[in-house]
Coordinates of C-alpha atoms in Angstrom, one line a residue:
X1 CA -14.6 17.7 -20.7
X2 CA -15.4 18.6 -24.1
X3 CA -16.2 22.4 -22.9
X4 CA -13.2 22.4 -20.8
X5 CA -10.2 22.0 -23.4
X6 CA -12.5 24.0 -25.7
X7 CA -12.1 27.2 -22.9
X8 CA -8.7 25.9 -22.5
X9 CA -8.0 26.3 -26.4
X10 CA -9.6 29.9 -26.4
X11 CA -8.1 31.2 -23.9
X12 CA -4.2 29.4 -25.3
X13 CA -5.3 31.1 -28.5
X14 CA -6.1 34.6 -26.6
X15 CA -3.1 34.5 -25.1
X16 CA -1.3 34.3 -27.9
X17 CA -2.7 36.9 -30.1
X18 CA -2.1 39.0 -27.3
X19 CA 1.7 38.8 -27.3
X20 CA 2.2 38.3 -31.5
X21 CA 5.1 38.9 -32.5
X22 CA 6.8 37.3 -28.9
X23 CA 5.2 34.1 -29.9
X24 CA 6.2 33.9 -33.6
X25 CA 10.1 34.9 -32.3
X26 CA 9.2 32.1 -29.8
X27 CA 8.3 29.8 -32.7
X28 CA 11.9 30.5 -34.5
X29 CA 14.1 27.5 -34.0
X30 CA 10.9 24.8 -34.6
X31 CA 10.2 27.0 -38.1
X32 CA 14.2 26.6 -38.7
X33 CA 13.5 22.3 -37.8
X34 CA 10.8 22.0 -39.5
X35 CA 11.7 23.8 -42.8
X36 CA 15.1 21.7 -42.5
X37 CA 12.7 18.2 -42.2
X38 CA 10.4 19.1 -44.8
X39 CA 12.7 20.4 -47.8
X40 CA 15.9 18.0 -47.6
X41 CA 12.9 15.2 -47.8
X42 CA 11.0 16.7 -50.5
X43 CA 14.9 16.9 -52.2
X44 CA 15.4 13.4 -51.3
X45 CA 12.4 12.0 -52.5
X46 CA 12.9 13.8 -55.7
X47 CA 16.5 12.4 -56.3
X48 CA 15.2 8.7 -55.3
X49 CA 12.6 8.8 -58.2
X50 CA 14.7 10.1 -60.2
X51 CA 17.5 7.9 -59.8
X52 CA 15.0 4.8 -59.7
X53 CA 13.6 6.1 -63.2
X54 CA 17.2 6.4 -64.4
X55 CA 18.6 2.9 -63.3
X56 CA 15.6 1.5 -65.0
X57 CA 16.2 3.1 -68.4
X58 CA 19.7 0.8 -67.7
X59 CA 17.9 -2.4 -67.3
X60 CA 17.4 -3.0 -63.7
X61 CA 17.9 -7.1 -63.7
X62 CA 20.5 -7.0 -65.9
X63 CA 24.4 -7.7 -65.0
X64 CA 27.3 -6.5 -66.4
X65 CA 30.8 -7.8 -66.5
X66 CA 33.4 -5.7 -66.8
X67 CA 36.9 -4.8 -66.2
X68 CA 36.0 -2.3 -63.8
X69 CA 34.0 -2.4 -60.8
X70 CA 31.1 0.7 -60.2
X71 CA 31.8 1.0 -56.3
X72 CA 35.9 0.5 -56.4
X73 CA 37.6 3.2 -56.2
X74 CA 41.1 1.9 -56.4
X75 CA 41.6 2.2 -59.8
X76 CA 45.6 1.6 -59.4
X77 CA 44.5 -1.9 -59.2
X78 CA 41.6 -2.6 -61.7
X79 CA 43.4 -1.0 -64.4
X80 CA 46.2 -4.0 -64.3
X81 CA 43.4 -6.4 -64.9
X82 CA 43.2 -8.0 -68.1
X83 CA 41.1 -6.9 -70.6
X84 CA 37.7 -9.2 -71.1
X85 CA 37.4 -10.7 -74.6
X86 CA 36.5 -13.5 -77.1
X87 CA 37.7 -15.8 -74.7
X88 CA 35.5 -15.3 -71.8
X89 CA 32.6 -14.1 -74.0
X90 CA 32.2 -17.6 -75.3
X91 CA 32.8 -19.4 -71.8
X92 CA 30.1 -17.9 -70.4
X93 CA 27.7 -18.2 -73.4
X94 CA 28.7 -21.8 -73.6
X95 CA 28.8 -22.7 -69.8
X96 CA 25.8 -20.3 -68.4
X97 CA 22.8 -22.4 -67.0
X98 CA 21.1 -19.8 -64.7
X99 CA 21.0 -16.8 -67.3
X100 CA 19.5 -16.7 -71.0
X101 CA 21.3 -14.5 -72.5
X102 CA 24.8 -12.8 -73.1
X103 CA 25.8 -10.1 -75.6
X104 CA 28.8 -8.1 -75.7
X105 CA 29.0 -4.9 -75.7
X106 CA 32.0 -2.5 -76.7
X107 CA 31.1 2.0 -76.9
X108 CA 33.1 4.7 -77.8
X109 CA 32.2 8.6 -78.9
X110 CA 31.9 9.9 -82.2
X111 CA 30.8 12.7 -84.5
X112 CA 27.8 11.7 -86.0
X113 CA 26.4 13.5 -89.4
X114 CA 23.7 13.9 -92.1
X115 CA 24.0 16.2 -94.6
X116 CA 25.2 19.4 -93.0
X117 CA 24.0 18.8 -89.9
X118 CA 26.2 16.5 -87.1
X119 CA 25.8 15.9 -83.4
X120 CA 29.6 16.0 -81.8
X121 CA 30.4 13.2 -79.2
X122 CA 27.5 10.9 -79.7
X123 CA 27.5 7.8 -77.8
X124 CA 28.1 5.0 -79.9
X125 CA 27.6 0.6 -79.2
X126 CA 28.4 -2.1 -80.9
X127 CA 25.9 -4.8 -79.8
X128 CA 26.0 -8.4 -79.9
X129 CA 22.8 -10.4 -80.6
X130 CA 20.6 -10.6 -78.3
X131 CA 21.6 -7.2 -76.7
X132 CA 17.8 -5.6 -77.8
X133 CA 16.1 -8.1 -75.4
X134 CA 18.7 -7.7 -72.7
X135 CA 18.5 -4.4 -71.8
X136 CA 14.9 -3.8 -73.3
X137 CA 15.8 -1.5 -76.5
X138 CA 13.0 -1.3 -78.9
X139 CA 12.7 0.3 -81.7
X140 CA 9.8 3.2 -82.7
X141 CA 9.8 3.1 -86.0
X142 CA 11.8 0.9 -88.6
X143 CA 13.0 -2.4 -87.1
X144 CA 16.1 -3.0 -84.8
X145 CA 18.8 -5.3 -85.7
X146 CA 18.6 -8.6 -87.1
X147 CA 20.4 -11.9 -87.2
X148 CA 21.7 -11.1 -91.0
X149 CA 23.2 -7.5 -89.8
X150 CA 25.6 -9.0 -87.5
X151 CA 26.5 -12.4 -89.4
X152 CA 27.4 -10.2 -92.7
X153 CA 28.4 -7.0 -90.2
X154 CA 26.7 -4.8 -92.2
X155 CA 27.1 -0.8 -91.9
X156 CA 23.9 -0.1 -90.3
X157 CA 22.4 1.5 -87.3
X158 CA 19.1 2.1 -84.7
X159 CA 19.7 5.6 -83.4
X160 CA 17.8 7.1 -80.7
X161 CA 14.9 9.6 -80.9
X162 CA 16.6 12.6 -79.9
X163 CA 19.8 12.4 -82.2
X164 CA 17.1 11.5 -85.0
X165 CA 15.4 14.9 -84.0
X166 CA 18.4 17.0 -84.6
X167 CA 19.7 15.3 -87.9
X168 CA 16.6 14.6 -89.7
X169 CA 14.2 17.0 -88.2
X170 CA 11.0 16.7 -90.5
X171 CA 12.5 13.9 -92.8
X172 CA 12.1 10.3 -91.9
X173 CA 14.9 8.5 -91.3
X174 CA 15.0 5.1 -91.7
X175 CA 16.7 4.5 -94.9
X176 CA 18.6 7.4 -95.0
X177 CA 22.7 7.1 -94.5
X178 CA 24.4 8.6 -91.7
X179 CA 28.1 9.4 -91.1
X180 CA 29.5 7.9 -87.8
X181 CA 33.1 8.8 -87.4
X182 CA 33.5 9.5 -90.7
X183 CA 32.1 5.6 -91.8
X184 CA 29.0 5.4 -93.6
X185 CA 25.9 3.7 -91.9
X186 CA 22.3 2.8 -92.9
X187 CA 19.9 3.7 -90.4
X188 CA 17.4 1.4 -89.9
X189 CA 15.5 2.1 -86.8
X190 CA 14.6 4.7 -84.1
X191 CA 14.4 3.6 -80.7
X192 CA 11.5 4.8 -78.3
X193 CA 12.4 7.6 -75.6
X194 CA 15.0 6.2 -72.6
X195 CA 16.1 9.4 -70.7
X196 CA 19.5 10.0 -69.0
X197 CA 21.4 8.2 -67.1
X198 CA 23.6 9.9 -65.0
X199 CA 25.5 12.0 -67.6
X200 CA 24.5 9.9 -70.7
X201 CA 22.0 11.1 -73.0
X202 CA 20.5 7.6 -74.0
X203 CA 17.8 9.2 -76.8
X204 CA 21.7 10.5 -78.4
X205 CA 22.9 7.2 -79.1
X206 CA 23.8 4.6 -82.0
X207 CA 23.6 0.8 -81.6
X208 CA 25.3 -1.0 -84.1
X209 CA 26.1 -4.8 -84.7
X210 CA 29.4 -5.4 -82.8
X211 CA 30.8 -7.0 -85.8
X212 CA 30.4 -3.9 -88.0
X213 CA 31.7 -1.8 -85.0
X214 CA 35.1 -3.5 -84.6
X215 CA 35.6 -3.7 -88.6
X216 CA 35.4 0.5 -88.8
X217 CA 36.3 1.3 -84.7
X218 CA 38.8 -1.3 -84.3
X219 CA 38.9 -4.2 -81.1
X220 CA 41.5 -1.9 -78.8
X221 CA 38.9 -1.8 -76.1
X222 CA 37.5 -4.2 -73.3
X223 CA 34.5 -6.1 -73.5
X224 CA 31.5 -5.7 -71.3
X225 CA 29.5 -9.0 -71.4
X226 CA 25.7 -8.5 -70.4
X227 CA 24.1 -11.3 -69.2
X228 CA 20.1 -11.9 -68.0
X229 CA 19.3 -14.0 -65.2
X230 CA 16.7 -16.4 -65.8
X231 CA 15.5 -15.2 -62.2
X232 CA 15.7 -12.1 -61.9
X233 CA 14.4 -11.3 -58.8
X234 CA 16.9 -13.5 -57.0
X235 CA 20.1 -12.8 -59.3
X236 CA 22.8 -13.8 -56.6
X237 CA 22.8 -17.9 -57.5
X238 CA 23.1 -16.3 -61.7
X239 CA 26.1 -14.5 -60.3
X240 CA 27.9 -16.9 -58.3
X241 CA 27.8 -19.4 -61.6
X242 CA 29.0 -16.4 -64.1
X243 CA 31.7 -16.0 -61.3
X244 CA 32.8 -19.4 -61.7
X245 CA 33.0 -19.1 -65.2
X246 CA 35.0 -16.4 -65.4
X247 CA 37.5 -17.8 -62.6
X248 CA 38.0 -21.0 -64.8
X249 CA 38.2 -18.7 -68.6
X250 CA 41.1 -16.9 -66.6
X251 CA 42.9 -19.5 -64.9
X252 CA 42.3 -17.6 -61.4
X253 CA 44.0 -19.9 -58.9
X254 CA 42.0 -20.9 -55.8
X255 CA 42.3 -18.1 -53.0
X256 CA 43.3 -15.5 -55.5
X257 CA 40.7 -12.3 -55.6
X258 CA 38.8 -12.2 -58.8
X259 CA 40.4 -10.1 -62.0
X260 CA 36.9 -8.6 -63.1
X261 CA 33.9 -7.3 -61.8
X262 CA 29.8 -8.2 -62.2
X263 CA 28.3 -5.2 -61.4
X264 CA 24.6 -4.7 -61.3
X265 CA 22.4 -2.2 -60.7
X266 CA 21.5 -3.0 -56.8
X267 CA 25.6 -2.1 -56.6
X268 CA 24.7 1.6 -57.5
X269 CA 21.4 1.4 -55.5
X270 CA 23.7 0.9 -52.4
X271 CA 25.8 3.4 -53.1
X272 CA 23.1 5.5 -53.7
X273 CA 21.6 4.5 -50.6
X274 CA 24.5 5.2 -48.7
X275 CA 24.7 8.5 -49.7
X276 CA 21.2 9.4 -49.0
X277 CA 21.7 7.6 -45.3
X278 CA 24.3 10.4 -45.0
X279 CA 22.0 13.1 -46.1
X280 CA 19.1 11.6 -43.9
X281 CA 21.1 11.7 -40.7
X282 CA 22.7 15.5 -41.2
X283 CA 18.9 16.2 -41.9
X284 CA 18.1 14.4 -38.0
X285 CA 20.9 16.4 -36.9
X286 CA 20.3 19.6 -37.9
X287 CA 16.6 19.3 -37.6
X288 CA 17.0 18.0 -33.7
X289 CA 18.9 21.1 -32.3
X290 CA 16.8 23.5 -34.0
X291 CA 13.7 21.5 -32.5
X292 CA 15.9 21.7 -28.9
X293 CA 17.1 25.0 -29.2
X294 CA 13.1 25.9 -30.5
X295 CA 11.8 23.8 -27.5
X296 CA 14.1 25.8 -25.1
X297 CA 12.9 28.8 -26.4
X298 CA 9.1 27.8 -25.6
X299 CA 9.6 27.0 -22.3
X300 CA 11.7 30.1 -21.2
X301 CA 8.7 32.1 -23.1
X302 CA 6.4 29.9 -21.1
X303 CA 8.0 30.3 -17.9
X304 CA 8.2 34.3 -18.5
X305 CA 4.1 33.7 -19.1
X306 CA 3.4 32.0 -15.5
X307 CA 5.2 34.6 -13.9
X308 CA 3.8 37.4 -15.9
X309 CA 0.4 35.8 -15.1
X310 CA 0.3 34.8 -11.7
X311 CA -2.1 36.9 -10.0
X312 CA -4.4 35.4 -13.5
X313 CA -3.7 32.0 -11.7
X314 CA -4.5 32.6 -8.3
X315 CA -7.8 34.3 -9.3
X316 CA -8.6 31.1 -11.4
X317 CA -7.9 28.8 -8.5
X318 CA -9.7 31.2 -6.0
X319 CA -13.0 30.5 -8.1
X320 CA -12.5 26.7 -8.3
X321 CA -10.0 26.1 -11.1
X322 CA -8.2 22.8 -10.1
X323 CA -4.4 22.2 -10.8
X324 CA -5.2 20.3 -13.9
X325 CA -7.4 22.8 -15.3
X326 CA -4.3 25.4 -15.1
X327 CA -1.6 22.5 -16.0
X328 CA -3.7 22.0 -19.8
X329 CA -4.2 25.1 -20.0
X330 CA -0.3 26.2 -20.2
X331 CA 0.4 23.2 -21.5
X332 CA -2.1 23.6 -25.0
X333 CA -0.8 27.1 -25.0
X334 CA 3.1 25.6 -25.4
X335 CA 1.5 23.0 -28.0
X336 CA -0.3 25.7 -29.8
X337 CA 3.0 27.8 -30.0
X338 CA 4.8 25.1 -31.2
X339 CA 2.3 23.8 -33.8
X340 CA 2.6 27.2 -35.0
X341 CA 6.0 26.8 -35.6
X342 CA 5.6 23.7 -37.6
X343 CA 3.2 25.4 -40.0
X344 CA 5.1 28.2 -40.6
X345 CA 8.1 25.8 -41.3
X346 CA 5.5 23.5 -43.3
X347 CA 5.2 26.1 -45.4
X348 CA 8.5 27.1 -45.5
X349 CA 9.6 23.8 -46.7
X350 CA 7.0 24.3 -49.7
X351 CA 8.3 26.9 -50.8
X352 CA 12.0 26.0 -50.8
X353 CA 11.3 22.6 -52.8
X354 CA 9.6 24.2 -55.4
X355 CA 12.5 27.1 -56.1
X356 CA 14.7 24.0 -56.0
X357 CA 12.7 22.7 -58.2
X358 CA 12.3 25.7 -60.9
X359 CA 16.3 27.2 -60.4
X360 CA 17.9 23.6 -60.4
X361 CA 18.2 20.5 -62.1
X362 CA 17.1 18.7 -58.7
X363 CA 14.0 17.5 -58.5
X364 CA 12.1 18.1 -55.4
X365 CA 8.5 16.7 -54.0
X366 CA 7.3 17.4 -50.9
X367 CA 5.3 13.9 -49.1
X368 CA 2.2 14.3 -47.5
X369 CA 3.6 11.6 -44.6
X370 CA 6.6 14.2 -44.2
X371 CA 3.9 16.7 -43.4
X372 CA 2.6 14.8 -40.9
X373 CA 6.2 13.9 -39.2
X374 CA 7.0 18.3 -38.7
X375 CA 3.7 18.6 -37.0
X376 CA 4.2 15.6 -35.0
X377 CA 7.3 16.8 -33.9
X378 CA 6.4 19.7 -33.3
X379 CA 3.3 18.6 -31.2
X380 CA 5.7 16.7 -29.5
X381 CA 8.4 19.3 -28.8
X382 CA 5.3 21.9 -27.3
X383 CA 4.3 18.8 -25.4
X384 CA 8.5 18.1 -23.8
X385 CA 9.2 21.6 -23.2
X386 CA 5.6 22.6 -22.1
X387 CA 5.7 20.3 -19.3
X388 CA 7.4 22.4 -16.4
X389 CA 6.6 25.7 -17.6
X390 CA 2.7 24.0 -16.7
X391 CA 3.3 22.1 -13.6
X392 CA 4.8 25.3 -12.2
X393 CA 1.6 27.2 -13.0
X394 CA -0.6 23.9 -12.0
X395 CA 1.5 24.5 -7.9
X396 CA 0.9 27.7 -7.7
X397 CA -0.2 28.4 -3.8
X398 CA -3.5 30.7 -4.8
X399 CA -2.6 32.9 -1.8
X400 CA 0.7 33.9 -2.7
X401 CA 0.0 34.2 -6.4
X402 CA -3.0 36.6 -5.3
X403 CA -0.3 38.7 -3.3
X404 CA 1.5 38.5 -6.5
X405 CA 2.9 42.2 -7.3

């Protein structure tokens, strides 16, 4: 058995170095489904890790409640909500049973300065208490901010490592005053590397306490409340109670739709998600009529073979070859073919992800398992369209194929 699909193989593989460049036009449309497979899920893969690495520089179990919700797009409505304040800031400290913590939060853009040197359109918080732990912000060097800052909102400020880089360069700079918006802050601490997220540059920051904020930005802004769930792994029962909360601080009749949103990161997961379902089935489409229009292609080759070959057939069967020897023979011959394709595309697909990945921001990683799924369907396609191309050969009368002109 073992010496028979070994003779088969050879004589697949003969057959196919005999007729080169018929069998790699053969091969086009499974190179073209293959390639298609391969990169869009080495660009995928990329994006998820990258977007899991991002939402966790935001705090992954951490809500946030807002004015605005992240997956609403009808923003003719959620700008004619109130705007969060005091008010509900101390309901839900005071009523929350299922979280530990709540800080608000207000941000706004400033030019930030030392010296000569400024960074235009930093990103600048003022933090409550509390907001360090919350969404995991720890300092580098110097210390971050303490009870005593926000009581007596005093003018000072962590900022992150990569706005330190460009103001102080080889000086240190905790101690040193810094010009935010024109106001003069201490800085007392560097926070450790965060990346992006999205299009915010989270090492180019400034956290101040919120007191000291609203005493040089002014209060003309919405609060955003962040709240951690004692459970964070099951945040939904956290939710509902924050929900409640906020209902009763804004006197939301029953029935009435809520006036605010708690968004959380699993809100831009499923977004996210949705988009890369999208992405996922154009990928099956496009990749499943190439692999049809390739398979076609293989059998009409095939079928051109068996005729071309015929008199090869009924010599085979005149010494003894059975219909099964002739049906895997044709039929590893289509396989081979199509496996060929699916390396060529394998390759292919290498070779686009990683100009994706040098010329553009998007990060691109081809998966070994993704490997495996082009040359299992490619396998598979030699196997679907190799079929009756085989059989045909495999029926042959020997006596007519020997009279074969």
């Amino acid at each position: 058995m073992v010496y028979f699909l070994f003779e088969s193989l050879r004589m697949a593989l003969s057959s196919l170095r005999s007729n080169k460049l018929r069998s790699l036009l053969t091969t086009l449309g499974i190179v073209i489904g293959i390639t298609t497979v391969i990169a869009i899920i080495a660009v995928i893969t990329g994006l998820n890790k990258a977007f899991s690495r991002e939402l966790s520089s935001i705090g992954s179990n951490v809500l946030y409640i807002q004015k605005w919700h992240w997956a609403s797009n009808d923003w003719s409505l959620t700008r004619k909500w109130k705007d969060i304040g005091d008010r509900e800031l101390h309901a839900v400290q005071a009523g929350m049973t299922k979280s530990d913590k709540a800080s608000p939060v207000l941000s706004t853009v400033r030019k930030v300065k030392y010296k000569s040197r400024k960074a235009e359109d930093t990103f600048v918080s003022g933090a409550g208490e509390g907001y360090g732990e919350i969404r995991g912000v720890f300092p580098a060097s110097g210390r971050y901010l303490t009870q005593i800052d926000h009581r007596g909102a005093r003018n000072v400020a962590v900022i992150g490592w990569e706005l330190a880089e460009r103001l102080f360069r080889q000086e240190a700079p905790v101690g040193k005053s810094i010009q935010v918006g024109g106001r003069k802050f201490q800085v007392v601490g560097v926070l450790e590397k965060r990346g992006d997220f999205f299009d915010m540059n989270l090492d180019r920051i400034v956290i101040m306490p919120i007191e000291a904020f609203m005493k040089n930005f002014g209060r003309q802004r919405s609060l955003t409340i962040v709240v951690r769930p004692k459970n964070p792994e099951q945040p939904q029962s956290a939710i509902d109670e924050l929900r409640s909360i906020m209902r009763r601080a804004r006197h939301i009749p029953f029935g009435e739709p809520d006036n605010f949103a708690i968004n959380q990161v699993d809100t831009l997961r499923e977004l996210y998600d949705k988009l890369t379902g999208g992405l996922y089935a154009a990928m099956f489409g496009v990749a499943t009529i190439s692999l049809i229009v390739g398979g076609i292609g293989i059998m009409n080759i095939m079928l051109v073979s068996v005729t071309e070959r015929t008199k090869e057939i009924g010599i085979r069967k005149a010494v003894g070859a059975r219909r099964s020897n002739i049906l895997v023979q044709f039929l590893i011959e289509a396989i081979l073919l199509s496996i060929l394709g699916g390396i060529i595309g394998v390759a292919a697909g290498f070779a686009i992800s990683w100009i994706v990945n040098a010329v553009s921001p998007v990060p691109a990683r081809v998966e070994w398992w993704s490997v495996g799924l082009g040359l299992g369907f490619s396998a598979t396609v030699g196997i679907v369209f190799g079929a009756y191309p085989a059989r045909r050969a495999a029926t042959r009368d020997p006596i007519v194929s020997l009279r074969y002109e």
